PDB file of C-alpha atoms in Angstrom:
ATOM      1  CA  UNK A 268     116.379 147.968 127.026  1.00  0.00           C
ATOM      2  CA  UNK A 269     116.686 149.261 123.298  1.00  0.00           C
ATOM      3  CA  UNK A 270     114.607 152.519 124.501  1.00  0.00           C
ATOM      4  CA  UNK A 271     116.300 152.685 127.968  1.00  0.00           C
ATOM      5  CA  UNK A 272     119.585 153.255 125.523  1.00  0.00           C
ATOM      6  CA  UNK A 273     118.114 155.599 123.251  1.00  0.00           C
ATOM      7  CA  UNK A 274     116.738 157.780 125.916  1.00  0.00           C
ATOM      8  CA  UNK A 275     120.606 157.839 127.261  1.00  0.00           C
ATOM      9  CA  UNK A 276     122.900 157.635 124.792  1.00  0.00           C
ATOM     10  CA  UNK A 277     126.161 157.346 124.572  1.00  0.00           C
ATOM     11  CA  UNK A 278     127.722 160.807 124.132  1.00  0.00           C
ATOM     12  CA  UNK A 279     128.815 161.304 120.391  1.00  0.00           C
ATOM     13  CA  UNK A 280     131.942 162.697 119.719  1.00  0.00           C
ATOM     14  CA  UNK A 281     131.249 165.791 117.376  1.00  0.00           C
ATOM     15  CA  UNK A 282     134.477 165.318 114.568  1.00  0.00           C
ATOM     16  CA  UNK A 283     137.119 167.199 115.291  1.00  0.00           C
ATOM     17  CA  UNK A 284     138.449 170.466 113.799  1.00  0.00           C
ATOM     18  CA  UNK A 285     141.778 168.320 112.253  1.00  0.00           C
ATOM     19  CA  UNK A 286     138.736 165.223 111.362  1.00  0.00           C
ATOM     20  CA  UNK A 287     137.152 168.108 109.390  1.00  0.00           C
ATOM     21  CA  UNK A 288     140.128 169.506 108.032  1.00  0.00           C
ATOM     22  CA  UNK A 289     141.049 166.141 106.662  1.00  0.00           C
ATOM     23  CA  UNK A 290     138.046 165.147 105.088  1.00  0.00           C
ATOM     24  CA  UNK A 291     136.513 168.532 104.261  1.00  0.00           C
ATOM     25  CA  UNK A 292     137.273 171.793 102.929  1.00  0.00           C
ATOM     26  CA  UNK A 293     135.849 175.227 103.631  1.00  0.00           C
ATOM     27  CA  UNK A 294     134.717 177.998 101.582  1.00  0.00           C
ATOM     28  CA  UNK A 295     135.680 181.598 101.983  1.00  0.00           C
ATOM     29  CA  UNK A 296     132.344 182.140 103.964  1.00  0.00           C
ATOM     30  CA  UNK A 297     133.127 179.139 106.596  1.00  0.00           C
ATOM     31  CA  UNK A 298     131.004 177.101 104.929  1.00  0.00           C
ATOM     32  CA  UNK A 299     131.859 173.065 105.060  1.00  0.00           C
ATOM     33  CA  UNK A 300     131.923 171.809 101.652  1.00  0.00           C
ATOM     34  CA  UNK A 301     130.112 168.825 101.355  1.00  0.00           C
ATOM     35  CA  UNK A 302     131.028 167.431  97.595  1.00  0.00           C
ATOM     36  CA  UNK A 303     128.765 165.197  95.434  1.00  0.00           C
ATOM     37  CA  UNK A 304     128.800 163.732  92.092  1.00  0.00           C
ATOM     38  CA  UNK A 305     126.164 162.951  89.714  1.00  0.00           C
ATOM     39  CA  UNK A 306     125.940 161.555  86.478  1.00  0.00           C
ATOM     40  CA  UNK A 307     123.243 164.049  85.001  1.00  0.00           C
ATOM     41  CA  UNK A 308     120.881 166.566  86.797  1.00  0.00           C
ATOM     42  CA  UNK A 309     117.852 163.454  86.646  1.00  0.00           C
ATOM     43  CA  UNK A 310     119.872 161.712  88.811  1.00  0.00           C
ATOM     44  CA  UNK A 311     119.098 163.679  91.495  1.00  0.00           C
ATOM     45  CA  UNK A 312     115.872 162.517  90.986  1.00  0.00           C
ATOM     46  CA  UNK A 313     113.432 159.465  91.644  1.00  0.00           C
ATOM     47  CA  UNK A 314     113.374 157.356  88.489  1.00  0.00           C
ATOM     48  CA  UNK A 315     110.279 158.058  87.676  1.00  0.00           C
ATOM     49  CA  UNK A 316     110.655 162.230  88.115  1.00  0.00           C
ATOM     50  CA  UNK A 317     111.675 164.365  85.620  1.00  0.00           C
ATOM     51  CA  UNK A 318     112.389 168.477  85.480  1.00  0.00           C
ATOM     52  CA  UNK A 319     109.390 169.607  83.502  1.00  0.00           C
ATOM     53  CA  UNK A 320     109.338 173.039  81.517  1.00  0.00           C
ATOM     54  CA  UNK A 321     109.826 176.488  83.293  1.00  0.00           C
ATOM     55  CA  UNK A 322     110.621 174.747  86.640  1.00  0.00           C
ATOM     56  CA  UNK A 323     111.282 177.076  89.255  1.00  0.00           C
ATOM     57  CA  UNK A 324     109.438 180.207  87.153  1.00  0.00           C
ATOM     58  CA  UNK A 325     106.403 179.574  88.657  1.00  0.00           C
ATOM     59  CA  UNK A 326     104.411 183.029  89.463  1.00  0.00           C
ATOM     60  CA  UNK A 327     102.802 180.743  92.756  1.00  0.00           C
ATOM     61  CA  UNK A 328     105.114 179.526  95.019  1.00  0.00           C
ATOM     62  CA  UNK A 329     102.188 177.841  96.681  1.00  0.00           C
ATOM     63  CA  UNK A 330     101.208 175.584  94.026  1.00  0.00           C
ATOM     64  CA  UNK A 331     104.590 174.859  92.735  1.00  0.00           C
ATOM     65  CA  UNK A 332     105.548 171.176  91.875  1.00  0.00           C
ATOM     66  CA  UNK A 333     107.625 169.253  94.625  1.00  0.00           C
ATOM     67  CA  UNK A 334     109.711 166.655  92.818  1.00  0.00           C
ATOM     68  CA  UNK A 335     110.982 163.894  94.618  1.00  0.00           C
ATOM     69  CA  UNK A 336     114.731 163.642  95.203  1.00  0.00           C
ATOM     70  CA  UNK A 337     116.804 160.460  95.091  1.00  0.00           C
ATOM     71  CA  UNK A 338     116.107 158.290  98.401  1.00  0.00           C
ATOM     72  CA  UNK A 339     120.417 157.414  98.261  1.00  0.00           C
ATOM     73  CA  UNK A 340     121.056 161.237  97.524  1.00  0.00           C
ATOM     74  CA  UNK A 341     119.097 161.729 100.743  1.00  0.00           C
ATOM     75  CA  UNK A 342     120.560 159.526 102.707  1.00  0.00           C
ATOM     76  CA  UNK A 343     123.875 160.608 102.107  1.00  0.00           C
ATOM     77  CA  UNK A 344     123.018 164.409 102.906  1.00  0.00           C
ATOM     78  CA  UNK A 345     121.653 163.139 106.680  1.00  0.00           C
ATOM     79  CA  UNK A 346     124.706 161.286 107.562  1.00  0.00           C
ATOM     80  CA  UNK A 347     126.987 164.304 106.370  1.00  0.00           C
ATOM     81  CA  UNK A 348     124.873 166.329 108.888  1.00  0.00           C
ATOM     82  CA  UNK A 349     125.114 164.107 111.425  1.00  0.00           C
ATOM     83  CA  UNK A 350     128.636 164.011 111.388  1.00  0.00           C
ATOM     84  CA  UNK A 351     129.056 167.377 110.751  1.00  0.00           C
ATOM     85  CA  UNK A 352     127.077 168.462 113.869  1.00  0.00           C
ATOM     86  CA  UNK A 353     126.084 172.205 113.885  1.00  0.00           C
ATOM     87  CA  UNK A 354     128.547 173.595 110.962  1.00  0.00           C
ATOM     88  CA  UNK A 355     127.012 175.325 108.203  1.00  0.00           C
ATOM     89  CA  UNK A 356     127.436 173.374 104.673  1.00  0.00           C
ATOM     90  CA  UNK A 357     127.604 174.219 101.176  1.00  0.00           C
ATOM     91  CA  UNK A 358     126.501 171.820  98.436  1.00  0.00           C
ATOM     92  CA  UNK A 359     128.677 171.727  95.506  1.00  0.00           C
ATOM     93  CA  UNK A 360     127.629 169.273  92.917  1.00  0.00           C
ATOM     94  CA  UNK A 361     130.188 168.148  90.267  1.00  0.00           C
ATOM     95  CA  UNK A 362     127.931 167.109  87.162  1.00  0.00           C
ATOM     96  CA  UNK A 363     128.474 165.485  84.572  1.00  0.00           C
ATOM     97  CA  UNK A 364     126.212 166.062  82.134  1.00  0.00           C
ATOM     98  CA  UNK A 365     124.585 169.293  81.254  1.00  0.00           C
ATOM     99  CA  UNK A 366     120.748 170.011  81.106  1.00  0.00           C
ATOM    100  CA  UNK A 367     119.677 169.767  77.450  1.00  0.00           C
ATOM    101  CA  UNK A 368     117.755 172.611  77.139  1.00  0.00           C
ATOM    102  CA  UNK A 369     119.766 174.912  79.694  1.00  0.00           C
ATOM    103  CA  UNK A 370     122.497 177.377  77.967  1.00  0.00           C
ATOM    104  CA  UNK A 371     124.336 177.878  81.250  1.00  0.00           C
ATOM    105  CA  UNK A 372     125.323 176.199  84.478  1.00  0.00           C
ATOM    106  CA  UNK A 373     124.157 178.960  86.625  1.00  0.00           C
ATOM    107  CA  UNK A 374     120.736 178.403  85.082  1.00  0.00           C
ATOM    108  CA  UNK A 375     121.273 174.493  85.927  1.00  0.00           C
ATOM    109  CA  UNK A 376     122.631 175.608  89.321  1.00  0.00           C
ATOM    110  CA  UNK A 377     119.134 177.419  90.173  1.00  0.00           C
ATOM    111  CA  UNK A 378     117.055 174.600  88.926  1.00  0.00           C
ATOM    112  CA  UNK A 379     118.718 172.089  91.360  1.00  0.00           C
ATOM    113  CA  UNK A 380     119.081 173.878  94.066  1.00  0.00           C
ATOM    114  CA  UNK A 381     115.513 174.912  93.717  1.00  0.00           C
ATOM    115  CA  UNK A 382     114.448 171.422  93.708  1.00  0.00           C
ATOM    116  CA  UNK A 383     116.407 170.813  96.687  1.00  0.00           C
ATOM    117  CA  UNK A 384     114.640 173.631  98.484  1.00  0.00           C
ATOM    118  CA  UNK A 385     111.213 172.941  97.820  1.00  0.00           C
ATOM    119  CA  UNK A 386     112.019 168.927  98.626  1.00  0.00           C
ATOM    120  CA  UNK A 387     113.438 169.437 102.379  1.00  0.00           C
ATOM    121  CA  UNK A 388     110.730 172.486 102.752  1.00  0.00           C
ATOM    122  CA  UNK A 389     107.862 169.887 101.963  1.00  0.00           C
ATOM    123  CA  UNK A 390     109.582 166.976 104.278  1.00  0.00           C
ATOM    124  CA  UNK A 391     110.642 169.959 106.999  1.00  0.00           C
ATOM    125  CA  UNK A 392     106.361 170.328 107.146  1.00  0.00           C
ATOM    126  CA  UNK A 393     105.664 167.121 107.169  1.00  0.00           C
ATOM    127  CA  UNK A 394     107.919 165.878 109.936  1.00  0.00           C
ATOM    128  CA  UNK A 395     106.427 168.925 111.714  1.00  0.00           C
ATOM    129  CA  UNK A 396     103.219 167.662 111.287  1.00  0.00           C
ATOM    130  CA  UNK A 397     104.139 164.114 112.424  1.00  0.00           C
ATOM    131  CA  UNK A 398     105.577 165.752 115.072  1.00  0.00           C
ATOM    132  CA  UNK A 399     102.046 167.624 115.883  1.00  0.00           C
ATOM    133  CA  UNK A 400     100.228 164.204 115.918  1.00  0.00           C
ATOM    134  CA  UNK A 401     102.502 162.873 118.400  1.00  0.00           C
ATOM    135  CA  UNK A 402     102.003 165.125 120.729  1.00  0.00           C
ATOM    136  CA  UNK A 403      98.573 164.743 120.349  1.00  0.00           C
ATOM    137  CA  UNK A 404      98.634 160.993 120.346  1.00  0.00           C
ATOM    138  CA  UNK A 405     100.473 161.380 123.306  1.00  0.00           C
ATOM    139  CA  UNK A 406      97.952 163.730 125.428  1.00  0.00           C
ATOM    140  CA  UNK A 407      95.458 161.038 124.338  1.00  0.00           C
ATOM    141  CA  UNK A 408      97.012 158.200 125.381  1.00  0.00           C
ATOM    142  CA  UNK A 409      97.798 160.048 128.322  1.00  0.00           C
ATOM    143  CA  UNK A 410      94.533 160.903 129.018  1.00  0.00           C
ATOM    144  CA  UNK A 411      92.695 157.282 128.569  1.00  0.00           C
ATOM    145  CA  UNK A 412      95.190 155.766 130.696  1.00  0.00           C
ATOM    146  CA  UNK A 413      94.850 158.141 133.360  1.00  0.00           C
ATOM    147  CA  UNK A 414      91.098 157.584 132.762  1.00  0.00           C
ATOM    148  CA  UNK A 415      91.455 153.326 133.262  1.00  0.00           C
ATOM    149  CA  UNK A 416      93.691 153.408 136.124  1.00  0.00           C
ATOM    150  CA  UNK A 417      91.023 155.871 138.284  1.00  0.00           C
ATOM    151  CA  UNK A 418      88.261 153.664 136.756  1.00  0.00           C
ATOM    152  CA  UNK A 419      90.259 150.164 138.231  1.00  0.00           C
ATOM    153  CA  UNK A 420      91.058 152.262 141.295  1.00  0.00           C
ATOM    154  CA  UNK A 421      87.112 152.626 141.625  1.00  0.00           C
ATOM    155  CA  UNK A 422      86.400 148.669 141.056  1.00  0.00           C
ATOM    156  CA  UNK A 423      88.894 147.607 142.867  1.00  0.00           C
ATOM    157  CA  UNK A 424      87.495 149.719 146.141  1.00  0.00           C
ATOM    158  CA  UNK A 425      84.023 148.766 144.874  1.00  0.00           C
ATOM    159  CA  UNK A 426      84.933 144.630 145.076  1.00  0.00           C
ATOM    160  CA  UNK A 427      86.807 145.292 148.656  1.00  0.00           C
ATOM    161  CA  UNK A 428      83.198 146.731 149.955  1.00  0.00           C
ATOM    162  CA  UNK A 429      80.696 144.874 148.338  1.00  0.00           C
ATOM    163  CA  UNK A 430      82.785 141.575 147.870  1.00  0.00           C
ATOM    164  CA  UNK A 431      81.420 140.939 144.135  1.00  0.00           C
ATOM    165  CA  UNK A 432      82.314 137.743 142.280  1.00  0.00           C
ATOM    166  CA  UNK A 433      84.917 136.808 139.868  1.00  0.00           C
ATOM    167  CA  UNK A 434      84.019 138.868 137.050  1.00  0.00           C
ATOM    168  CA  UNK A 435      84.288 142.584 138.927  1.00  0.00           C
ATOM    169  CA  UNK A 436      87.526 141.433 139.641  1.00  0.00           C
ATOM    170  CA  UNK A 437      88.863 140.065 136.034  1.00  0.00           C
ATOM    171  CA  UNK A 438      87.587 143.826 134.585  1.00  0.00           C
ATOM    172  CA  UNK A 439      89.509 145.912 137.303  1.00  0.00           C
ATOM    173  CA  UNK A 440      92.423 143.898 136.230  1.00  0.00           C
ATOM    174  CA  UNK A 441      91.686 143.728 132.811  1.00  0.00           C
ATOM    175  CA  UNK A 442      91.596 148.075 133.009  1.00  0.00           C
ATOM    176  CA  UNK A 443      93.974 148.559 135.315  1.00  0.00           C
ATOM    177  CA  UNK A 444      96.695 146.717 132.542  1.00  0.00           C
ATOM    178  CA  UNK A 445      94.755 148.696 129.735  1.00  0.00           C
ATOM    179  CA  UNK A 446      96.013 152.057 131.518  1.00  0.00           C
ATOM    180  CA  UNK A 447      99.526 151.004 132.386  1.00  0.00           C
ATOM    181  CA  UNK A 448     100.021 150.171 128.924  1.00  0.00           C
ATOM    182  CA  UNK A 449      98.484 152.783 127.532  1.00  0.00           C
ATOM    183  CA  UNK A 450     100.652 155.398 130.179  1.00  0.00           C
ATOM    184  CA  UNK A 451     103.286 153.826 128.819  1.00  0.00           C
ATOM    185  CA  UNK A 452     102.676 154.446 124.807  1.00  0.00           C
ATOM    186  CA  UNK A 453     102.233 158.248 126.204  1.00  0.00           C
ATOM    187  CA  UNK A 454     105.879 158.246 127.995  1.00  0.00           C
ATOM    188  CA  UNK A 455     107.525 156.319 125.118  1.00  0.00           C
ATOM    189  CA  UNK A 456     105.650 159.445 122.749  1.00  0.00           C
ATOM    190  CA  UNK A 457     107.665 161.301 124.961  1.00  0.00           C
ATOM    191  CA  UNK A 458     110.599 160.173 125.868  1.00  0.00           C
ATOM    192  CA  UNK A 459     111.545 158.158 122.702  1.00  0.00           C
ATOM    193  CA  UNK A 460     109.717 158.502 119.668  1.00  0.00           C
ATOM    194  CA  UNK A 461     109.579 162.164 118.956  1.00  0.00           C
ATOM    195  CA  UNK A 462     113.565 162.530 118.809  1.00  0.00           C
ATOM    196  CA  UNK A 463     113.938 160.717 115.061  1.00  0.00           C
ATOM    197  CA  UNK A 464     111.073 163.071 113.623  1.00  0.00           C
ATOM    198  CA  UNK A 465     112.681 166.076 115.530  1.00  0.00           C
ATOM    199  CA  UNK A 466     115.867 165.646 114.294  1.00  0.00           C
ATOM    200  CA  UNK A 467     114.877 165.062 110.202  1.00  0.00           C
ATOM    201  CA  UNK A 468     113.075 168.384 111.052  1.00  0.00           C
ATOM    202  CA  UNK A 469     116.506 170.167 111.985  1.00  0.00           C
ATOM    203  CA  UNK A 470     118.234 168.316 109.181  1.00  0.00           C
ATOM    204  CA  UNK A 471     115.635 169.169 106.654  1.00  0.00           C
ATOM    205  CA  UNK A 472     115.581 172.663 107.531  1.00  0.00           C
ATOM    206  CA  UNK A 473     119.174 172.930 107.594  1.00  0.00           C
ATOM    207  CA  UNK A 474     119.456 171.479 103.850  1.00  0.00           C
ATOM    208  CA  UNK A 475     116.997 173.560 102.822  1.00  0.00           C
ATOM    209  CA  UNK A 476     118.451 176.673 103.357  1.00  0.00           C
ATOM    210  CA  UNK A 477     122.266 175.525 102.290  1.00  0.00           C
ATOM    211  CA  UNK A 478     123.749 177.198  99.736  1.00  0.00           C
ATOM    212  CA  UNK A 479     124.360 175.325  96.161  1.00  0.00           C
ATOM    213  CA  UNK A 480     127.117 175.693  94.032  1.00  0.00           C
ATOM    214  CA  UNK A 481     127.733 173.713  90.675  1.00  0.00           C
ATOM    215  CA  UNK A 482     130.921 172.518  88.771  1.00  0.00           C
ATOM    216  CA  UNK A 483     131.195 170.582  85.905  1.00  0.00           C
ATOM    217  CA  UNK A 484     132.835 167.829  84.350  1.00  0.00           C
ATOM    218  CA  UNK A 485     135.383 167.810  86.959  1.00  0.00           C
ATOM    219  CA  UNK A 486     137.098 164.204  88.586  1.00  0.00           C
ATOM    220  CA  UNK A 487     135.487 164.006  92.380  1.00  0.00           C
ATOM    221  CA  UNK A 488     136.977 161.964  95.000  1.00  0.00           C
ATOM    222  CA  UNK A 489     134.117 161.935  97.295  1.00  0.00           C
ATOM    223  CA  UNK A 490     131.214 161.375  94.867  1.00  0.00           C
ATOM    224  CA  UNK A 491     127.725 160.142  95.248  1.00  0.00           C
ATOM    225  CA  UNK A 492     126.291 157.270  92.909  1.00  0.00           C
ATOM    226  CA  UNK A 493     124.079 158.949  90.472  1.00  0.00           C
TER     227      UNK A 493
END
């Protein structure tokens, strides 16, 4: 019943233009300001990650670090985009501490947002590539239980014209629920399972290319614990 309501959900109401006014602001480009606090650039951060030197100078994109942003920090980004719906957002970060060895806030503003970038760029591929094995767990599945069905079709005809014993008919049925259930792994693939991955992809790709901008020092009344 759980997936029967997923597949069909009730229609979400996209906030309204005076919700939005109300609990956002825009900039002059029409971007929705999404505010957030933290206590020092780490805290964008797992515990256990740190900036290390010349981050974000690296001559190979390729084989630059990824560092791992705060799970909470994350989790409050995806529910401002999916309340937000399809508006454009700009991140500004109040912080509240400076870096120690930066002499600037734009150079503290290009380090975040570049670990920001990289972060939602790495999780936009990998939900693409969970996506990609879905599919192809799908066809699979698909494929096998297409496969038992036939092969349960043929016993089944096999036992009416031969009349074997017990055991013919325990395997056709034996098969024959191996294929439903695998059929139905391949529909739920489908029909349910790809929509969460999907929509991180979207979110992550949408985060990833959102602007940054950084304040300082400044009291926040929508802030993010940090």
């Amino acid at each position: 019943m759980k997936r029967v309501f997923r597949l069909f959900p009730p229609r979400r109401r996209t906030v309204r233009e005076k919700q939005l006014a109300d609990s956002y602001t825009r900039s002059p480009d029409g971007h929705i300001i999404v505010r957030l606090q933290l206590s020092s650039p780490t805290a964008l951060l797992m515990p256990f990650e740190g900036f290390p030197k010349n981050f974000g100078d690296e001559p190979d994109d390729q084989n630059a670090p990824v560092l791992n942003l705060n799970k909470d920090f994350i989790d409050y980004l995806f529910a401002r985009l999916s309340e937000l719906g399809d508006e454009s957002l700009l991140l500004n970060i109040n912080l509240m501490a400076d870096f120690d060895d930066q002499l600037n806030a734009r150079g503290s503003a290009d380090i975040m947002q570049t670990a920001i970038q990289r972060y939602f760029s790495y999780l936009a591929e990998v939900r693409r590539q969970d996506l990609q094995k879905l599919i192809g767990d799908a066809v699979l599945l698909g494929l096998l239980g297409a496969g038992a069905l036939g092969l349960s079709v043929f016993l089944d005809a096999r036992q009416a014209t031969t009349g074997t014993g017990i055991g013919l008919l325990l395997l056709g049925q034996g098969v024959t629920v191996f294929g439903w259930l695998t059929l139905w792994e391949a529909l739920a693939n489908v029909l349910w399972h790809w929509r969460p991955l999907y929509q991180q992809l979207r979110m992550s790709q949408r985060l990833q290319s959102a602007p940054l901008e950084l304040t300082t020092h400044q009291t926040l009344t929508s802030t993010l614990p940090g």
